[in-house]
Short mmCIF file of C-alpha atoms and ligand atoms in Angstrom, two decimals:
data_model
loop_
_atom_site.label_atom_id
_atom_site.label_comp_id
_atom_site.label_asym_id
_atom_site.label_seq_id
_atom_site.Cartn_x
_atom_site.Cartn_y
_atom_site.Cartn_z
CA UNK A 18 47.60 16.39 -11.87
CA UNK A 19 49.06 18.93 -14.24
CA UNK A 20 48.95 18.02 -17.94
CA UNK A 21 51.34 18.89 -20.74
CA UNK A 22 48.56 20.82 -22.41
CA UNK A 23 48.15 22.98 -19.32
CA UNK A 24 51.89 23.60 -19.23
CA UNK A 25 51.89 24.68 -22.88
CA UNK A 26 48.84 26.85 -22.32
CA UNK A 27 50.50 28.58 -19.33
CA UNK A 28 53.71 29.13 -21.26
CA UNK A 29 51.85 30.71 -24.15
CA UNK A 30 51.75 33.78 -21.93
CA UNK A 31 55.48 33.82 -21.24
CA UNK A 32 57.33 35.88 -23.79
CA UNK A 33 60.89 35.96 -24.93
CA UNK A 34 61.86 39.40 -23.59
CA UNK A 35 63.89 40.28 -26.67
CA UNK A 36 61.55 39.06 -29.36
CA UNK A 37 58.38 39.85 -27.40
CA UNK A 38 56.76 36.66 -28.64
CA UNK A 39 55.53 33.69 -26.71
CA UNK A 40 58.03 30.93 -25.96
CA UNK A 41 55.48 28.44 -27.28
CA UNK A 42 54.99 30.32 -30.53
CA UNK A 43 58.76 30.51 -30.92
CA UNK A 44 58.95 26.74 -30.41
CA UNK A 45 61.35 27.18 -27.51
CA UNK A 46 59.61 24.76 -25.15
CA UNK A 47 60.48 21.09 -25.61
CA UNK A 48 60.45 17.79 -23.86
CA UNK A 49 57.93 18.42 -21.07
CA UNK A 50 57.94 15.75 -18.39
CA UNK A 51 55.54 15.68 -15.47
CA UNK A 52 55.86 13.60 -12.32
CA UNK A 53 53.24 14.39 -9.72
CA UNK A 54 53.72 18.10 -9.04
CA UNK A 55 57.17 18.25 -10.55
CA UNK A 56 57.53 19.69 -14.04
CA UNK A 57 60.73 19.32 -16.06
CA UNK A 58 61.22 20.87 -19.45
CA UNK A 59 63.80 22.12 -21.90
CA UNK A 60 63.91 25.74 -22.95
CA UNK A 61 65.70 26.18 -26.26
CA UNK A 62 67.23 29.64 -26.46
CA UNK A 63 67.98 31.51 -29.65
CA UNK A 64 71.65 31.67 -28.79
CA UNK A 65 73.90 30.00 -26.28
CA UNK A 66 74.57 32.26 -23.31
CA UNK A 67 71.50 34.41 -23.95
CA UNK A 68 71.80 37.36 -21.57
CA UNK A 69 68.12 37.16 -20.70
CA UNK A 70 68.23 33.52 -19.64
CA UNK A 71 67.55 34.35 -16.00
CA UNK A 72 64.55 36.46 -16.79
CA UNK A 73 63.13 33.63 -18.92
CA UNK A 74 63.83 31.12 -16.15
CA UNK A 75 62.03 33.27 -13.60
CA UNK A 76 59.02 33.81 -15.84
CA UNK A 77 58.69 30.12 -16.71
CA UNK A 78 58.98 29.10 -13.05
CA UNK A 79 56.44 31.70 -12.05
CA UNK A 80 53.94 30.59 -14.69
CA UNK A 81 54.27 26.91 -13.76
CA UNK A 82 54.10 27.48 -10.00
CA UNK A 83 50.87 29.39 -10.59
CA UNK A 84 49.64 26.25 -12.28
CA UNK A 85 50.37 24.29 -9.12
CA UNK A 86 53.81 22.88 -9.87
CA UNK A 87 55.84 22.53 -6.70
CA UNK A 88 59.12 21.94 -8.44
CA UNK A 89 60.22 23.22 -11.85
CA UNK A 90 63.37 21.90 -13.48
CA UNK A 91 64.54 23.75 -16.55
CA UNK A 92 67.37 22.62 -18.83
CA UNK A 93 68.55 25.23 -21.25
CA UNK A 94 69.62 24.44 -24.78
CA UNK A 95 70.32 26.48 -27.89
CA UNK A 96 68.69 26.39 -31.30
CA UNK A 97 70.50 24.72 -34.15
CA UNK A 98 71.67 26.87 -37.04
CA UNK A 99 68.71 25.63 -39.10
CA UNK A 100 66.24 26.55 -36.37
CA UNK A 101 67.77 29.97 -36.01
CA UNK A 102 67.60 30.53 -39.77
CA UNK A 103 63.92 29.55 -39.78
CA UNK A 104 63.18 31.90 -36.88
CA UNK A 105 65.07 34.70 -38.56
CA UNK A 106 63.09 34.13 -41.74
CA UNK A 107 59.82 34.39 -39.86
CA UNK A 108 60.93 37.57 -38.05
CA UNK A 109 62.06 39.09 -41.33
CA UNK A 110 58.75 38.32 -42.90
CA UNK A 111 57.19 40.52 -40.23
CA UNK A 112 59.60 43.38 -40.83
CA UNK A 113 59.66 43.22 -44.61
CA UNK A 114 57.17 45.06 -46.73
CA UNK A 115 53.89 43.16 -47.07
CA UNK A 116 52.94 42.08 -50.59
CA UNK A 117 51.89 45.15 -52.54
CA UNK A 118 53.54 47.56 -50.13
CA UNK A 119 56.74 49.45 -50.81
CA UNK A 120 57.79 50.08 -47.23
CA UNK A 121 58.62 47.93 -44.21
CA UNK A 122 55.72 47.22 -41.84
CA UNK A 123 56.83 49.68 -39.17
CA UNK A 124 56.77 52.49 -41.76
CA UNK A 125 53.48 51.49 -43.37
CA UNK A 126 50.46 53.80 -43.27
CA UNK A 127 48.73 51.66 -40.67
CA UNK A 128 51.81 51.43 -38.45
CA UNK A 129 51.08 52.07 -34.77
CA UNK A 130 54.47 53.64 -34.22
CA UNK A 131 54.81 57.40 -33.99
CA UNK A 132 58.06 58.71 -35.44
CA UNK A 133 59.73 61.72 -33.93
CA UNK A 134 62.92 63.02 -35.49
CA UNK A 135 65.18 65.35 -33.54
CA UNK A 136 66.88 67.90 -35.78
CA UNK A 137 68.93 71.06 -35.56
CA UNK A 138 70.57 73.43 -37.97
CA UNK A 139 73.95 73.37 -36.33
CA UNK A 140 76.05 70.60 -34.90
CA UNK A 141 76.88 70.28 -31.25
CA UNK A 142 73.76 71.89 -29.85
CA UNK A 143 72.67 68.76 -28.01
CA UNK A 144 70.44 66.85 -30.45
CA UNK A 145 71.76 63.50 -29.36
CA UNK A 146 71.59 64.41 -25.67
CA UNK A 147 67.99 65.55 -26.07
CA UNK A 148 67.01 62.48 -28.13
CA UNK A 149 68.54 60.05 -25.67
CA UNK A 150 67.00 61.68 -22.61
CA UNK A 151 63.59 62.11 -24.21
CA UNK A 152 63.64 58.44 -25.22
CA UNK A 153 64.57 57.32 -21.71
CA UNK A 154 61.91 59.59 -20.19
CA UNK A 155 59.22 58.23 -22.52
CA UNK A 156 60.25 54.73 -21.44
CA UNK A 157 60.11 55.81 -17.79
CA UNK A 158 56.55 56.93 -18.49
CA UNK A 159 55.78 53.35 -19.51
CA UNK A 160 55.94 53.75 -23.27
CA UNK A 161 57.55 51.33 -25.71
CA UNK A 162 60.36 53.28 -27.25
CA UNK A 163 62.91 52.77 -30.01
CA UNK A 164 65.80 55.02 -30.89
CA UNK A 165 67.63 55.12 -34.18
CA UNK A 166 70.94 56.87 -34.23
CA UNK A 167 70.58 58.15 -37.79
CA UNK A 168 73.86 59.98 -37.56
CA UNK A 169 75.69 57.36 -39.61
CA UNK A 170 79.05 59.14 -39.60
CA UNK A 171 78.86 60.83 -36.26
CA UNK A 172 77.08 58.15 -34.23
CA UNK A 173 77.24 58.87 -30.54
CA UNK A 174 74.18 57.28 -28.97
CA UNK A 175 75.73 53.98 -27.78
CA UNK A 176 78.48 55.83 -26.00
CA UNK A 177 76.15 58.43 -24.52
CA UNK A 178 73.86 55.76 -23.12
CA UNK A 179 76.76 53.70 -21.81
CA UNK A 180 75.97 50.74 -24.07
CA UNK A 181 78.81 48.27 -24.21
CA UNK A 182 77.18 45.21 -25.66
CA UNK A 183 76.57 44.58 -29.34
CA UNK A 184 73.23 43.59 -30.85
CA UNK A 185 72.28 39.94 -30.90
CA UNK A 186 72.03 38.72 -34.46
CA UNK A 187 69.74 35.80 -35.22
CA UNK A 188 70.43 34.57 -38.71
CA UNK A 189 70.09 37.76 -40.70
CA UNK A 190 67.89 39.57 -38.22
CA UNK A 191 69.35 42.09 -35.81
CA UNK A 192 67.86 42.65 -32.38
CA UNK A 193 68.23 46.19 -31.09
CA UNK A 194 70.15 46.66 -27.85
CA UNK A 195 67.95 47.61 -24.93
CA UNK A 196 69.17 50.19 -22.41
CA UNK A 197 67.10 52.07 -19.81
CA UNK A 198 64.03 50.50 -21.43
CA UNK A 199 64.85 51.93 -24.87
CA UNK A 200 65.58 49.75 -27.91
CA UNK A 201 68.57 51.25 -29.66
CA UNK A 202 70.10 50.82 -33.10
CA UNK A 203 73.23 52.63 -34.22
CA UNK A 204 75.88 52.37 -36.88
CA UNK A 205 78.27 52.42 -33.95
CA UNK A 206 77.36 48.80 -33.19
CA UNK A 207 78.86 47.68 -36.48
CA UNK A 208 82.03 49.70 -36.62
CA UNK A 209 85.19 48.29 -35.14
CA UNK A 210 87.15 50.39 -32.69
CA UNK A 211 85.59 53.70 -33.59
CA UNK A 212 86.94 53.50 -37.16
CA UNK A 213 85.63 56.18 -39.52
CA UNK A 214 82.68 55.31 -41.73
CA UNK A 215 83.54 55.99 -45.34
CA UNK A 216 80.28 55.43 -47.17
CA UNK A 217 78.81 57.99 -49.44
CA UNK A 218 75.42 59.23 -50.49
CA UNK A 219 73.16 56.35 -51.50
CA UNK A 220 74.75 53.91 -49.04
CA UNK A 221 73.60 56.10 -46.19
CA UNK A 222 69.98 56.00 -47.19
CA UNK A 223 70.29 52.26 -47.64
CA UNK A 224 71.72 51.87 -44.16
CA UNK A 225 68.84 53.79 -42.64
CA UNK A 226 66.40 51.61 -44.56
CA UNK A 227 68.19 48.54 -43.26
CA UNK A 228 67.57 49.77 -39.75
CA UNK A 229 63.90 49.25 -40.47
CA UNK A 230 63.95 46.11 -42.61
CA UNK A 231 66.66 44.04 -40.91
CA UNK A 232 65.99 44.99 -37.31
CA UNK A 233 63.34 43.30 -35.22
CA UNK A 234 61.77 46.21 -33.33
CA UNK A 235 58.63 44.49 -32.09
CA UNK A 236 55.77 46.79 -31.08
CA UNK A 237 56.78 50.38 -30.47
CA UNK A 238 54.75 53.39 -29.38
CA UNK A 239 57.46 55.86 -30.31
CA UNK A 240 60.50 55.70 -32.52
CA UNK A 241 62.93 58.56 -32.03
CA UNK A 242 65.50 59.45 -34.63
CA UNK A 243 68.64 61.31 -33.77
CA UNK A 244 69.42 63.11 -37.02
CA UNK A 245 72.83 64.23 -38.17
CA UNK A 246 73.34 67.98 -37.98
CA UNK A 247 72.13 70.26 -40.69
CA UNK A 248 69.86 69.89 -43.63
CA UNK A 249 72.05 67.55 -45.69
CA UNK A 250 71.41 64.35 -47.63
CA UNK A 251 70.71 62.21 -44.65
CA UNK A 252 68.14 64.58 -43.23
CA UNK A 253 66.48 64.54 -46.65
CA UNK A 254 66.56 60.74 -46.73
CA UNK A 255 64.77 60.67 -43.42
CA UNK A 256 62.16 63.07 -44.71
CA UNK A 257 61.58 60.87 -47.74
CA UNK A 258 61.68 57.51 -46.00
CA UNK A 259 59.46 58.54 -43.10
CA UNK A 260 57.08 61.16 -44.46
CA UNK A 261 54.83 60.78 -41.43
CA UNK A 262 57.60 61.66 -39.01
CA UNK A 263 57.13 64.59 -36.66
CA UNK A 264 60.01 66.77 -35.58
CA UNK A 265 61.55 68.46 -32.62
CA UNK A 266 64.08 71.19 -33.33
CA UNK A 267 66.92 71.70 -30.88
CA UNK A 268 68.78 74.98 -30.56
CA UNK A 269 70.93 76.84 -28.07
CA UNK A 270 69.82 80.23 -26.77
CA UNK A 271 72.31 81.99 -29.03
CA UNK A 272 70.74 84.08 -31.78
CA UNK A 273 72.95 82.56 -34.49
CA UNK A 274 72.12 79.00 -33.47
CA UNK A 275 68.42 79.69 -33.64
CA UNK A 276 68.86 81.48 -36.97
CA UNK A 277 70.49 78.35 -38.39
CA UNK A 278 67.96 76.09 -36.69
CA UNK A 279 65.21 77.99 -38.48
CA UNK A 280 66.50 76.44 -41.69
CA UNK A 281 65.98 72.95 -40.29
CA UNK A 282 62.50 74.02 -39.28
CA UNK A 283 61.84 75.43 -42.75
CA UNK A 284 62.92 72.17 -44.30
CA UNK A 285 60.59 70.21 -42.04
CA UNK A 286 57.73 72.45 -43.05
CA UNK A 287 58.60 72.19 -46.73
CA UNK A 288 58.57 68.41 -46.50
CA UNK A 289 55.28 68.48 -44.62
CA UNK A 290 56.67 67.24 -41.34
CA UNK A 291 54.80 68.55 -38.37
CA UNK A 292 57.14 70.42 -36.03
CA UNK A 293 56.12 69.54 -32.48
CA UNK A 294 58.14 72.33 -30.97
CA UNK A 295 61.53 73.64 -30.00
CA UNK A 296 63.85 72.50 -27.24
CA UNK A 297 66.37 75.06 -26.11
CA UNK A 298 69.45 73.37 -24.71
CA UNK A 299 72.27 74.88 -22.68
CA UNK A 300 69.84 77.63 -21.69
CA UNK A 301 71.72 78.77 -18.62
CA UNK A 302 74.24 77.74 -16.04
CA UNK A 303 73.24 77.71 -12.41
CA UNK A 304 76.13 79.00 -10.34
CA UNK A 305 77.04 78.07 -6.79
CA UNK A 306 74.70 80.70 -5.40
CA UNK A 307 71.79 79.21 -7.32
CA UNK A 308 71.73 82.11 -9.77
CA UNK A 309 71.20 81.58 -13.47
CA UNK A 310 73.99 82.75 -15.74
CA UNK A 311 73.03 83.00 -19.38
CA UNK A 312 76.42 82.09 -20.76
CA UNK A 313 75.23 81.41 -24.31
CA UNK A 314 72.88 84.35 -24.53
CA UNK A 315 69.14 84.36 -24.13
CA UNK A 316 65.95 84.07 -26.08
CA UNK A 317 67.05 81.92 -29.05
CA UNK A 318 64.57 79.16 -28.32
CA UNK A 319 61.66 81.53 -27.82
CA UNK A 320 62.49 83.40 -31.00
CA UNK A 321 62.75 80.22 -33.05
CA UNK A 322 59.49 78.88 -31.63
CA UNK A 323 57.74 82.11 -32.63
CA UNK A 324 59.24 82.02 -36.07
CA UNK A 325 58.08 78.45 -36.64
CA UNK A 326 54.78 79.15 -34.87
CA UNK A 327 55.29 76.28 -32.46
CA UNK A 328 55.71 75.83 -28.73
CA UNK A 329 58.97 76.19 -26.83
CA UNK A 330 58.73 72.76 -25.24
CA UNK A 331 61.62 72.88 -22.80
CA UNK A 332 64.66 74.81 -21.68
CA UNK A 333 67.45 72.58 -20.45
CA UNK A 334 70.27 74.11 -18.40
CA UNK A 335 73.96 73.37 -18.72
CA UNK A 336 75.36 70.58 -16.58
CA UNK A 337 76.25 66.97 -17.20
CA UNK A 338 74.64 64.17 -15.21
CA UNK A 339 76.76 63.18 -12.24
CA UNK A 340 77.15 59.47 -12.61
CA UNK A 341 79.52 56.94 -11.18
CA UNK A 342 81.32 54.94 -13.89
CA UNK A 343 81.36 51.87 -11.61
CA UNK A 344 77.60 51.88 -11.38
CA UNK A 345 75.97 49.30 -13.71
CA UNK A 346 73.50 52.05 -14.65
CA UNK A 347 76.31 54.36 -15.65
CA UNK A 348 75.96 56.43 -18.76
CA UNK A 349 77.72 59.66 -19.63
CA UNK A 350 74.61 61.48 -20.86
CA UNK A 351 71.44 60.06 -19.27
CA UNK A 352 70.15 62.12 -16.36
CA UNK A 353 68.76 60.08 -13.47
CA UNK A 354 65.03 60.35 -12.84
CA UNK A 355 65.47 62.42 -9.68
CA UNK A 356 68.03 64.83 -11.15
CA UNK A 357 66.56 68.32 -11.75
CA UNK A 358 67.35 67.99 -15.47
CA UNK A 359 65.94 64.45 -15.46
CA UNK A 360 62.69 65.98 -14.19
CA UNK A 361 62.72 68.58 -16.97
CA UNK A 362 63.06 65.77 -19.50
CA UNK A 363 60.16 63.95 -17.83
CA UNK A 364 58.03 67.07 -18.29
CA UNK A 365 59.11 67.21 -21.91
CA UNK A 366 58.14 63.55 -22.35
CA UNK A 367 54.73 64.21 -20.80
CA UNK A 368 54.15 67.08 -23.23
CA UNK A 369 55.11 64.86 -26.15
CA UNK A 370 52.76 62.10 -24.98
CA UNK A 371 49.92 64.66 -24.86
CA UNK A 372 50.76 66.11 -28.28
CA UNK A 373 51.35 62.74 -29.91
CA UNK A 374 49.17 60.23 -28.09
CA UNK A 375 50.02 56.56 -28.32
CA UNK A 376 47.99 54.88 -31.06
CA UNK A 377 45.83 52.14 -29.56
CA UNK A 378 46.41 48.68 -30.95
N1 ATP B 3 72.71 70.70 -21.27
C1 ATP B 3 73.98 70.33 -21.40
N2 ATP B 3 74.89 70.58 -20.44
C2 ATP B 3 76.18 70.22 -20.58
N3 ATP B 3 76.67 69.57 -21.64
C3 ATP B 3 75.82 69.29 -22.64
C4 ATP B 3 74.44 69.65 -22.57
N4 ATP B 3 73.84 69.23 -23.71
C5 ATP B 3 74.81 68.65 -24.46
N5 ATP B 3 75.98 68.68 -23.82
C6 ATP B 3 77.27 68.21 -24.31
O1 ATP B 3 77.59 68.93 -25.48
C7 ATP B 3 78.16 68.10 -26.47
C8 ATP B 3 77.31 68.10 -27.73
O2 ATP B 3 76.07 67.50 -27.44
P1 ATP B 3 75.41 66.45 -28.43
O3 ATP B 3 76.40 65.47 -28.89
O4 ATP B 3 74.17 65.97 -27.79
O5 ATP B 3 75.06 67.46 -29.61
P2 ATP B 3 74.62 67.11 -31.10
O6 ATP B 3 73.79 68.26 -31.55
O7 ATP B 3 74.03 65.78 -31.18
O8 ATP B 3 76.03 67.13 -31.81
P3 ATP B 3 76.37 66.60 -33.29
O9 ATP B 3 75.90 67.68 -34.17
O10 ATP B 3 77.81 66.43 -33.25
O11 ATP B 3 75.61 65.33 -33.48
C9 ATP B 3 78.28 66.72 -25.85
O12 ATP B 3 79.55 66.58 -25.31
C10 ATP B 3 77.24 66.76 -24.74
O13 ATP B 3 77.57 65.91 -23.67
MG1 MG B 4 74.58 64.09 -32.33
#
């Protein structure tokens, strides 16, 4: 006969998919009743109507059937406000700076998360497109990936990835929204109806900091940051807040773009950020006959890479992903895995994984 202890032991290995912590540890399992080979229990979710309820149900059933249960009856409930507040407090404790440390845990010296910021000199060269697709490709390669849309005014990541839901908030802790295996945080989640953001200077840096202290990221191998264009305040904030961050510089093949991008590269070097390499975007257009037309000129990426003494990591042609808006996997900017450009991004991700190996835990 199965015992309650065995049930609890088995469920220690079932994790809440959002919080990535065991249901037992989160005190979500209650009221276990066992009659012969039938197990009934209550699962107390963080919020009513939790979108991941079905995944949790499946995992609990699976774990208990492995234990020998023939029938598993689960009743779902939701935490009380007090329980949620307590959980939030314990999650925040994880994210907040440890005693004696000035920075949140994910930014601390011994953090296992590699930060990669994507920068450019000029706007509109495809930073966000590159960040989003690199993040998705790293996730496709099995890595745990976060993405911060650090473009507080010009946020575009949620839209580009086709994210329609808003983050779940538990007490005062925000859970990032997961899409294509990437955990995403953006100012866009907190702005109503695309209203303009009117904060100035110091507020911006504070917001970015909040994205680390108030957001429950869990364990991440890579955190990508989509920077606002140029070498302005925000870019400087990022440099100061995340001194260990590495950088990818995006440019178009046009000589002027790469000239301007060199400034972003120079700033990275001045602030001791390692530049991993250059991505040239909009490199060419492939016409109907399969010929490459270099509509934005040629050689900008190569020239910039030489100037910064780094590798030209990828050249991405012009062409948007062809996606069907009715598809649940629809997104305006993410290339499918089997799309030629999707494959280029996969190669880019593989290069990044080699250059910046995942830190073993
Ligand atoms: N390779 C490409 N082929 C076709 N369109 C592209 C390509 N790369 C980017 N775009 C499009 O170009 C526009 C600018 O790209 P994106 O927003 O990624 O640039 P950005 O550098 O992040 O811009 P900003 O400086 O405004 O943040 C977007 O509409 C995007 O969909
Ligand atoms: Mg952008």
